[in-house]
Tab-separated table of C-alpha atoms in Angstrom:
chain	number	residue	atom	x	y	z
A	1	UNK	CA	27.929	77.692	17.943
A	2	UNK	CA	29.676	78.550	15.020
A	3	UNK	CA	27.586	79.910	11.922
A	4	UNK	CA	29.129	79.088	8.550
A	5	UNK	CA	28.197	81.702	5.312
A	6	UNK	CA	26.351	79.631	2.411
A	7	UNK	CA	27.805	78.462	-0.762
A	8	UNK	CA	26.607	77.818	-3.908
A	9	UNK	CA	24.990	78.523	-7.501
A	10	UNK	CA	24.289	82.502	-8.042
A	11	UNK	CA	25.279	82.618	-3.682
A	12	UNK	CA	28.181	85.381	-3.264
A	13	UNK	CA	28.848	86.026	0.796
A	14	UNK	CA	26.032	83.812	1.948
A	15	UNK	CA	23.536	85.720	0.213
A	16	UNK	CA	21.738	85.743	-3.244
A	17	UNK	CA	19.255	87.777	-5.002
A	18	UNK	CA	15.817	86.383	-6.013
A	19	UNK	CA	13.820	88.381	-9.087
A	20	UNK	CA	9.776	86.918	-9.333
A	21	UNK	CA	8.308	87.640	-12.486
A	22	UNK	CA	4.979	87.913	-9.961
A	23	UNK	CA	4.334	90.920	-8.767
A	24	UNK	CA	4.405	90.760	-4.764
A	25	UNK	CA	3.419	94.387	-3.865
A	26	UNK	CA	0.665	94.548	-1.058
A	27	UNK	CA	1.059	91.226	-0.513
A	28	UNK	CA	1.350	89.794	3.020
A	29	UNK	CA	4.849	88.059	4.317
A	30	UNK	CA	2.909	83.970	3.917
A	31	UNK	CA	1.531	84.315	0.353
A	32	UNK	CA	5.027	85.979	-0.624
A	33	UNK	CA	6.962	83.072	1.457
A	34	UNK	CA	4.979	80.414	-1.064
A	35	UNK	CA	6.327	82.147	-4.468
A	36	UNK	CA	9.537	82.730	-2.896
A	37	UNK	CA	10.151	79.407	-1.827
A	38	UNK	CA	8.478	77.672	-5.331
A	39	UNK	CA	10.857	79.638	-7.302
A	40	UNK	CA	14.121	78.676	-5.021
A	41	UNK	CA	13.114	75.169	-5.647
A	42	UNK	CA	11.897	75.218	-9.339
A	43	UNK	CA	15.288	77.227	-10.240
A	44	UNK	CA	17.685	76.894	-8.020
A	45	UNK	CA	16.580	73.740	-6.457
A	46	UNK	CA	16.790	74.720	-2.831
A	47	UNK	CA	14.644	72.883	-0.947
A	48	UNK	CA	13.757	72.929	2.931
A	49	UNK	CA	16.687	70.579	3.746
A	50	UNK	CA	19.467	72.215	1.753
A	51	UNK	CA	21.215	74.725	3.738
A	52	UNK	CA	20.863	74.343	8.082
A	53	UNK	CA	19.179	77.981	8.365
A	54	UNK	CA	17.662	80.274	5.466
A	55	UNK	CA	16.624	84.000	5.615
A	56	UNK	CA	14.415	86.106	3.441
A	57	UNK	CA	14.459	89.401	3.368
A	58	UNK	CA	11.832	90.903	1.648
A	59	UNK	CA	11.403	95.023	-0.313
A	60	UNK	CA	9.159	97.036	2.112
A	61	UNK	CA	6.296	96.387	-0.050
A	62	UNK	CA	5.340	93.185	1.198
A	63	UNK	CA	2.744	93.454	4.256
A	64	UNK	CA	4.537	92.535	7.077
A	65	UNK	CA	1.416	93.470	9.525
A	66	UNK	CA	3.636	95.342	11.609
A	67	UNK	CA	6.634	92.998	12.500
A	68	UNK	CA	10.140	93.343	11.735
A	69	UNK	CA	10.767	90.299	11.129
A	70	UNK	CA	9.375	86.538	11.853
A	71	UNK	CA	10.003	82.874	12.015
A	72	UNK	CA	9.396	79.491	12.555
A	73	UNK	CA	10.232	77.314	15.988
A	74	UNK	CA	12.613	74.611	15.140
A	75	UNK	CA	12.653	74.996	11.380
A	76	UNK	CA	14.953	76.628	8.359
A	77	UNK	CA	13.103	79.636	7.698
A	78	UNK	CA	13.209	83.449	8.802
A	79	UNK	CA	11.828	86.348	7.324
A	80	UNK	CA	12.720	90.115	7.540
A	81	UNK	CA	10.845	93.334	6.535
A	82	UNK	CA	13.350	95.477	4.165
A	83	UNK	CA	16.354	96.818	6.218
A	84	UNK	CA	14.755	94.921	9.663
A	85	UNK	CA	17.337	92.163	9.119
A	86	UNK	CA	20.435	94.799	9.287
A	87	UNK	CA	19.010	94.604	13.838
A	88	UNK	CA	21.619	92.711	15.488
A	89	UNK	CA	19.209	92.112	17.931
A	90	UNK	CA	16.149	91.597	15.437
A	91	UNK	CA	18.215	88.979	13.490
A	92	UNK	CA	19.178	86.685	16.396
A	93	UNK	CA	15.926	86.708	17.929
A	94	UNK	CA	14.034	85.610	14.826
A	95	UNK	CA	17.084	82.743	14.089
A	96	UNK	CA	16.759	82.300	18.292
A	97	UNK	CA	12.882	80.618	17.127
A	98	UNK	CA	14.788	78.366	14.556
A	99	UNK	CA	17.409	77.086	17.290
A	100	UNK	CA	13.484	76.301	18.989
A	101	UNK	CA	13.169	79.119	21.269
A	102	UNK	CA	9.831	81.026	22.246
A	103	UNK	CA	9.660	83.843	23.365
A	104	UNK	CA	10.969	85.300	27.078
A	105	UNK	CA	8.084	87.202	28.737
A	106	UNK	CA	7.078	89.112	32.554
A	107	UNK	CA	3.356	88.243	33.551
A	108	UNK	CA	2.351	91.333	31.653
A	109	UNK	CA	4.292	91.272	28.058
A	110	UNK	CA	5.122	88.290	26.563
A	111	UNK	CA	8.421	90.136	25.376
A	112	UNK	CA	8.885	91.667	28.597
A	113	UNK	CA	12.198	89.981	29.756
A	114	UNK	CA	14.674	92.725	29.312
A	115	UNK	CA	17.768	89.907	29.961
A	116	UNK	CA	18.151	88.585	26.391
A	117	UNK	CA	17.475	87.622	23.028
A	118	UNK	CA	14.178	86.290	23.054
A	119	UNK	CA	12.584	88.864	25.171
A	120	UNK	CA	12.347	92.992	23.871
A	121	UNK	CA	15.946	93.734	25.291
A	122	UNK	CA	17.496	96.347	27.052
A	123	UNK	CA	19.525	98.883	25.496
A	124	UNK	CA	21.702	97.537	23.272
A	125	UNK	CA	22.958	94.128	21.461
A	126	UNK	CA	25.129	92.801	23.602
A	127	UNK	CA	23.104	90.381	25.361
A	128	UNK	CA	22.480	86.494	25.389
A	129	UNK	CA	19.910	84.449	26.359
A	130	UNK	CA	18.338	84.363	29.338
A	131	UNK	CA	18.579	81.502	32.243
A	132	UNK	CA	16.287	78.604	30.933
A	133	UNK	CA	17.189	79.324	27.072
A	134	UNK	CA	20.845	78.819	27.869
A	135	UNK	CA	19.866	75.840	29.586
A	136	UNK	CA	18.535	73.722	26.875
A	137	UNK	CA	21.355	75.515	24.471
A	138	UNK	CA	23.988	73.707	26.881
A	139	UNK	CA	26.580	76.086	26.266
A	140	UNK	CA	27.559	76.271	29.760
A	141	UNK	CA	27.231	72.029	30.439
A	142	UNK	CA	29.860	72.181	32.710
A	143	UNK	CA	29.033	75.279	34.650
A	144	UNK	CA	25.009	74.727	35.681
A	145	UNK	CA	23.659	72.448	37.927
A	146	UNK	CA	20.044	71.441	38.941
A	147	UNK	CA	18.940	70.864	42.487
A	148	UNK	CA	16.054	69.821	44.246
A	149	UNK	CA	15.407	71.714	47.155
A	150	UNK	CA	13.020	69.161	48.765
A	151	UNK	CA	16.227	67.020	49.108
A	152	UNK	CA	19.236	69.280	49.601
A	153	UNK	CA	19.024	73.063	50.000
A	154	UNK	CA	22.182	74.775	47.730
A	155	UNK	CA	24.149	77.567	49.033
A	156	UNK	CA	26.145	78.787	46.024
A	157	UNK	CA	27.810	81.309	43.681
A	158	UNK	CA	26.481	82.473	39.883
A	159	UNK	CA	29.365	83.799	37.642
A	160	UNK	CA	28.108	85.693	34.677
A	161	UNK	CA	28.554	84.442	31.072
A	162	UNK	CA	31.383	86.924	30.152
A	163	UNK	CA	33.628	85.767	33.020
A	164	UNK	CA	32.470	81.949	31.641
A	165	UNK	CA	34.080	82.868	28.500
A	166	UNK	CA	37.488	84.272	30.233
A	167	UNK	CA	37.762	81.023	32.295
A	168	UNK	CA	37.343	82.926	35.638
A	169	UNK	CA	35.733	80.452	37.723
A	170	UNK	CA	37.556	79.718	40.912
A	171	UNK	CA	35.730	76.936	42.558
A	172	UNK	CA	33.735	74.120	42.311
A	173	UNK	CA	30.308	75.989	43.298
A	174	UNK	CA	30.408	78.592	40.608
A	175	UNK	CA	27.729	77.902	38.327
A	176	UNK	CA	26.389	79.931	35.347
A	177	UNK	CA	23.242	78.661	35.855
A	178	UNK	CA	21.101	76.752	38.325
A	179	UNK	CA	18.088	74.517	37.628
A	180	UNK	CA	15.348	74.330	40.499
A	181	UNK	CA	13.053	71.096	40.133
A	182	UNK	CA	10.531	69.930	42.422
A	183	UNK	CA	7.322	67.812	41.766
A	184	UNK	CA	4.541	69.063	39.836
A	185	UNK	CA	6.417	72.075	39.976
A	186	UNK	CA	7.901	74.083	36.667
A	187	UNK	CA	11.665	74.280	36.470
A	188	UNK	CA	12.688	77.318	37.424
A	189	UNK	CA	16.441	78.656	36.087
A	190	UNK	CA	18.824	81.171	38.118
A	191	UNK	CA	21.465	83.144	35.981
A	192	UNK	CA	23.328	86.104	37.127
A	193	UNK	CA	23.135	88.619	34.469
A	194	UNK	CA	26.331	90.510	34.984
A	195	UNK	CA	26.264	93.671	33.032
A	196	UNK	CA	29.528	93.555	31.583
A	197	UNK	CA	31.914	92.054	28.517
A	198	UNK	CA	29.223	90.500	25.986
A	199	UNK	CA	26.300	90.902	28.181
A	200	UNK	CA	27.284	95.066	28.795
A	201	UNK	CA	23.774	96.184	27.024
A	202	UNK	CA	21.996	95.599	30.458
A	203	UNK	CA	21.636	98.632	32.067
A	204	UNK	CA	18.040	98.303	33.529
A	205	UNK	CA	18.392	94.248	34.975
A	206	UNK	CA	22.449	94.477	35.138
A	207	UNK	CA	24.158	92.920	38.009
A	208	UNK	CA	21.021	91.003	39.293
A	209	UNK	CA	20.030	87.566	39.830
A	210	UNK	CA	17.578	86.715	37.102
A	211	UNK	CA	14.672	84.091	37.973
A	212	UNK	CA	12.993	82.727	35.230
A	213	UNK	CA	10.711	79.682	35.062
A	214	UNK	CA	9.443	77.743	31.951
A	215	UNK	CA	7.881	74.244	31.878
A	216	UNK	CA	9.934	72.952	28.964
A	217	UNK	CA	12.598	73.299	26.177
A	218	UNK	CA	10.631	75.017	23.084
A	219	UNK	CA	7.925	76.853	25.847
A	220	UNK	CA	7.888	80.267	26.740
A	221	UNK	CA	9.724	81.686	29.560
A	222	UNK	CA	8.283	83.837	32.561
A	223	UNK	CA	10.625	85.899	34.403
A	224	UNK	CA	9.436	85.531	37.723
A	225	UNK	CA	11.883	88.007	39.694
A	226	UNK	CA	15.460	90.189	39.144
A	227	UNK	CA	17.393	90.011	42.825
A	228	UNK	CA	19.616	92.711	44.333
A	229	UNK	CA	21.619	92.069	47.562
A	230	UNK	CA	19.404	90.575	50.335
A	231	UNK	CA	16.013	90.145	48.471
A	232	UNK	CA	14.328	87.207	48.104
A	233	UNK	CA	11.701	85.150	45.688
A	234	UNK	CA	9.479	82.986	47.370
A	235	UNK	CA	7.081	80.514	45.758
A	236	UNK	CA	4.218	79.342	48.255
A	237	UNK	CA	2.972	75.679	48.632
A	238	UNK	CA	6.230	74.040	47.061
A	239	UNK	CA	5.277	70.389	46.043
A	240	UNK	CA	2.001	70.851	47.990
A	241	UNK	CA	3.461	70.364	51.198
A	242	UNK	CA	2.592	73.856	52.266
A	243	UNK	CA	5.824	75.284	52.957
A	244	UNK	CA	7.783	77.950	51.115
A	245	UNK	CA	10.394	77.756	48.771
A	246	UNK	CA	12.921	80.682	48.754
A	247	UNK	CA	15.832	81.786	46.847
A	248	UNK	CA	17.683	84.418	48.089
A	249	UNK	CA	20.375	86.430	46.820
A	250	UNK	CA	22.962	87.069	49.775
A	251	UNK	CA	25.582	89.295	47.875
A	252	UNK	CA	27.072	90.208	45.272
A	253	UNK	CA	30.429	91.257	44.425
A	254	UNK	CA	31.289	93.343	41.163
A	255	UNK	CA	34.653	93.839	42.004
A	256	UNK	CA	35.701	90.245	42.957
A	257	UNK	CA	38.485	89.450	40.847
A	258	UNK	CA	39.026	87.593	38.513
A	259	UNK	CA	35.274	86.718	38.878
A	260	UNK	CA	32.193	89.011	39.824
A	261	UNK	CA	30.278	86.457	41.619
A	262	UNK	CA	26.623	86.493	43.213
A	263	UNK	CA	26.159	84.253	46.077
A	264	UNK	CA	22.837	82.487	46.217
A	265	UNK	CA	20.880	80.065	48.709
A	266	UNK	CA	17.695	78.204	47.826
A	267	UNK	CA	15.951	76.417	50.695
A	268	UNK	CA	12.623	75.096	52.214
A	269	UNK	CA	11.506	77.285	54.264
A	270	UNK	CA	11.074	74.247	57.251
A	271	UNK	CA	13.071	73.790	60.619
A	272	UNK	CA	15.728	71.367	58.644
A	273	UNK	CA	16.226	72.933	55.342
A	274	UNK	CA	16.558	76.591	56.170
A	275	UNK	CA	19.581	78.296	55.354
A	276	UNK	CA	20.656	81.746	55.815
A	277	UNK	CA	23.359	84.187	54.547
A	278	UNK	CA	25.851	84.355	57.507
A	279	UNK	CA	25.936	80.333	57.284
A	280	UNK	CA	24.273	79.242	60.301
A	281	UNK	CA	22.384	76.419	58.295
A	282	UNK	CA	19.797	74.371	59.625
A	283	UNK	CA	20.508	71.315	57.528
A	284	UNK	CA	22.221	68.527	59.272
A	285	UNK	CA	22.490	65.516	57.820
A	286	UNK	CA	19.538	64.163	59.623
A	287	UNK	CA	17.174	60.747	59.613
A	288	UNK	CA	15.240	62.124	56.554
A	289	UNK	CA	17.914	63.665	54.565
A	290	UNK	CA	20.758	61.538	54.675
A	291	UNK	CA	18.345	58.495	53.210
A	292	UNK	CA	19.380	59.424	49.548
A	293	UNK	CA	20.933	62.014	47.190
A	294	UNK	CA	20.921	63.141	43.943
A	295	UNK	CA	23.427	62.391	41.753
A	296	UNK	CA	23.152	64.465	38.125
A	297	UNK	CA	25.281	62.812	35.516
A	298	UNK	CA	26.886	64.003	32.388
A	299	UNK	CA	24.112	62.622	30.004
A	300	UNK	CA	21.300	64.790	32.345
A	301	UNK	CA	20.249	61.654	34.129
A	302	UNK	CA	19.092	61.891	37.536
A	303	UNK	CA	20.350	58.865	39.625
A	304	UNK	CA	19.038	58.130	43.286
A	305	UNK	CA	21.078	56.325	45.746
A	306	UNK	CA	21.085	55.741	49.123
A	307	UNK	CA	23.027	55.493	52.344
A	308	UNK	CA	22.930	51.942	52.954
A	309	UNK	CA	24.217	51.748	48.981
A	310	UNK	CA	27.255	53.808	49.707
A	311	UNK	CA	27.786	52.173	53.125
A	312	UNK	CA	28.759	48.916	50.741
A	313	UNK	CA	30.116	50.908	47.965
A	314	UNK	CA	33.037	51.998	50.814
A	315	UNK	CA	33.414	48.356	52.219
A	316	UNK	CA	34.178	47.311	48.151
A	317	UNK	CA	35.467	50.479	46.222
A	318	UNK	CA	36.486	53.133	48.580
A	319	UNK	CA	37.786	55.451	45.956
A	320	UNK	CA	34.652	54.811	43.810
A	321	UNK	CA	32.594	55.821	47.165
A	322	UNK	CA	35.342	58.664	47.164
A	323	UNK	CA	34.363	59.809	43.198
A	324	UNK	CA	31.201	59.415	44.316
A	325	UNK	CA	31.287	61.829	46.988
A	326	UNK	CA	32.721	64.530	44.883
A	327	UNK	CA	30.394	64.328	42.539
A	328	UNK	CA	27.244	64.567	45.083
A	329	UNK	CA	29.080	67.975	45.743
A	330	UNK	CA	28.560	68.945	42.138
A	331	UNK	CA	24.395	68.324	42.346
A	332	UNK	CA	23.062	69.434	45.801
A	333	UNK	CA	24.156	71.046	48.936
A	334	UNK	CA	28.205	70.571	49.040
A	335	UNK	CA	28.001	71.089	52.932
A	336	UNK	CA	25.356	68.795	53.699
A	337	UNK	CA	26.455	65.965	51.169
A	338	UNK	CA	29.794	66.125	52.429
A	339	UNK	CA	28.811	65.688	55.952
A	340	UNK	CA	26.038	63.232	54.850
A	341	UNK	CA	29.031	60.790	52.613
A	342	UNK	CA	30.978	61.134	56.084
A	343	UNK	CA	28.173	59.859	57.923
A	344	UNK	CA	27.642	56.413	55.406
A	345	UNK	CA	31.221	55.773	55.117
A	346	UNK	CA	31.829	55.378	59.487
């Protein structure tokens, strides 16, 4: 993301200064929005479309009804209260609505998730955004991976987003971010927020497995749980079959170098899905699992294919059946779809 300063008529530095011959004092922040916004057009002739993101910032004498600052989802427009728009963190959360964000809530305070920019915050500005924000941002495309658990159970590591940005992965199963799915179920989104580099200002949730569920790109997020070292979230009923679904965070290391990873399982909590942290895994590559997998492709598409399928892919293409192998270890269990590609291709 790259965020280029404004040119144009009376614009020095991005910004310009606005005189109305009405006076706005006592007004409140939509009534002054309309005269601000008629006299842009009428004599500058800025209209919604002209520049990709705009910000007024009003004198303290508009009635702001207590916020700092406001804006619309997936639209131009942000406004500030006076000095309000000098926040780091009061800025980016208002533009955070224009990239079409909502807000990042607990079950008690819908700004109650302390992990980034859409949420109240921690302690200081150097933050992101939390797990299903970054998601739909797709900053990370090539680092995050969704799983179902009802097919394959994933035993992996989270990397935070500062060791992203210094290149520090070291395997294949590092992911910034993980996407659970199941039916009827809403996506949940697993991010380790390491407390250190451009996510330092996380003193309270630092070095903990966020969990954070929302049900689609411009909703509102829930944080459902923050994970030290051998706890566990568990959602009841998964898919209505009555069984759990658990994610568990098995360690994590701060002083790994060069990357401080946190290693994570998710699993059904059933005879043949169960995992556990010193890797005596239930899942086999049995009657019911091996049947098909779940191949995530670059465009987001989820593609299902089955045993018998790669049985003739082998006979015909054995290095495409090879590819496609590899990239089943890339979208579920890496274990299990290893053993499972074995298994098709005898």
């Amino acid at each position: 993301l790259n965020i280029i300063r404004a040119v144009g008529d009376a614009v020095s530095s991005g910004v310009m200064t606005v005189s109305l011959t009405q006076n706005l004092s006592g007004m409140t922040w939509d009534v002054a929005e309309i005269f601000v916004s008629r006299e842009l057009e009428d004599a500058y002739g800025i209209h919604w479309n002209t520049y990709d993101f705009v910000s007024y910032v009003f004198p303290d004498t508009i009635n702001f009804q207590g916020m700092g600052g406001l804006a619309y989802i997936n639209y131009y427009l942000s406004m500030f209260w006076d000095t309000q728009v000098m926040h780091k963190y009061v800025f980016l959360h208002e533009l955070g609505h224009n990239f079409g964000h909502d807000h990042s809530g607990t079950d008690s305070n819908s700004y109650g998730d302390l992990t980034g920019f859409m949420g109240m915050g921690d302690k200081g500005t150097r933050v992101c955004f939390n797990g299903a924000k970054s998601w739909y941002f797709g900053w990370y495309f090539d680092r995050q991976r969704s799983i179902s658990p009802s097919v394959f159970s994933w035993d992996g590591n989270l990397m935070g987003v500062d060791d992203y940005l210094n290149e520090n992965a070291s395997g294949n199963n590092d992911e910034v971010i993980v996407q659970v799915q199941g039916n009827m179920q809403t996506d949940m989104y697993l991010m380790f927020n390491r407390n250190e580099g451009v996510t330092a200002d996380n003193p309270t949730v630092g070095n903990r497995v966020a969990i954070t569920a929302q049900e689609k790109d411009n909703a509102k997020s829930m944080q459902l749980a923050i994970l030290d070292t051998n706890q566990e979230y568990r959602t009841p009923n998964w898919e209505g079959k009555g069984e759990d679904l658990v994610v568990k965070v098995c360690s994590i290391d701060t002083s790994a170098h060069p990357s401080c990873k946190a290693r994570v399982i998710v699993f059904i909590d059933n005879a043949e899905k169960r995992l556990s942290c010193d890797g005596n895994h239930a899942e086999t590559c049995s009657e019911k699992t091996w049947k098909k997998w779940i191949l995530r492709v670059k465009s987001g598409r989820t593609i299902l294919k089955s045993c018998k399928w790669l049985g003739k892919l082998k006979a015909r293409k054995p290095g495409k059946a090879t590819w496609f192998c590899n990239r089943l270890g890339r979208s579920g269990s890496p274990r299990t779809s290893q053993i499972c590609c074995n298994t098709c291709q005898n």
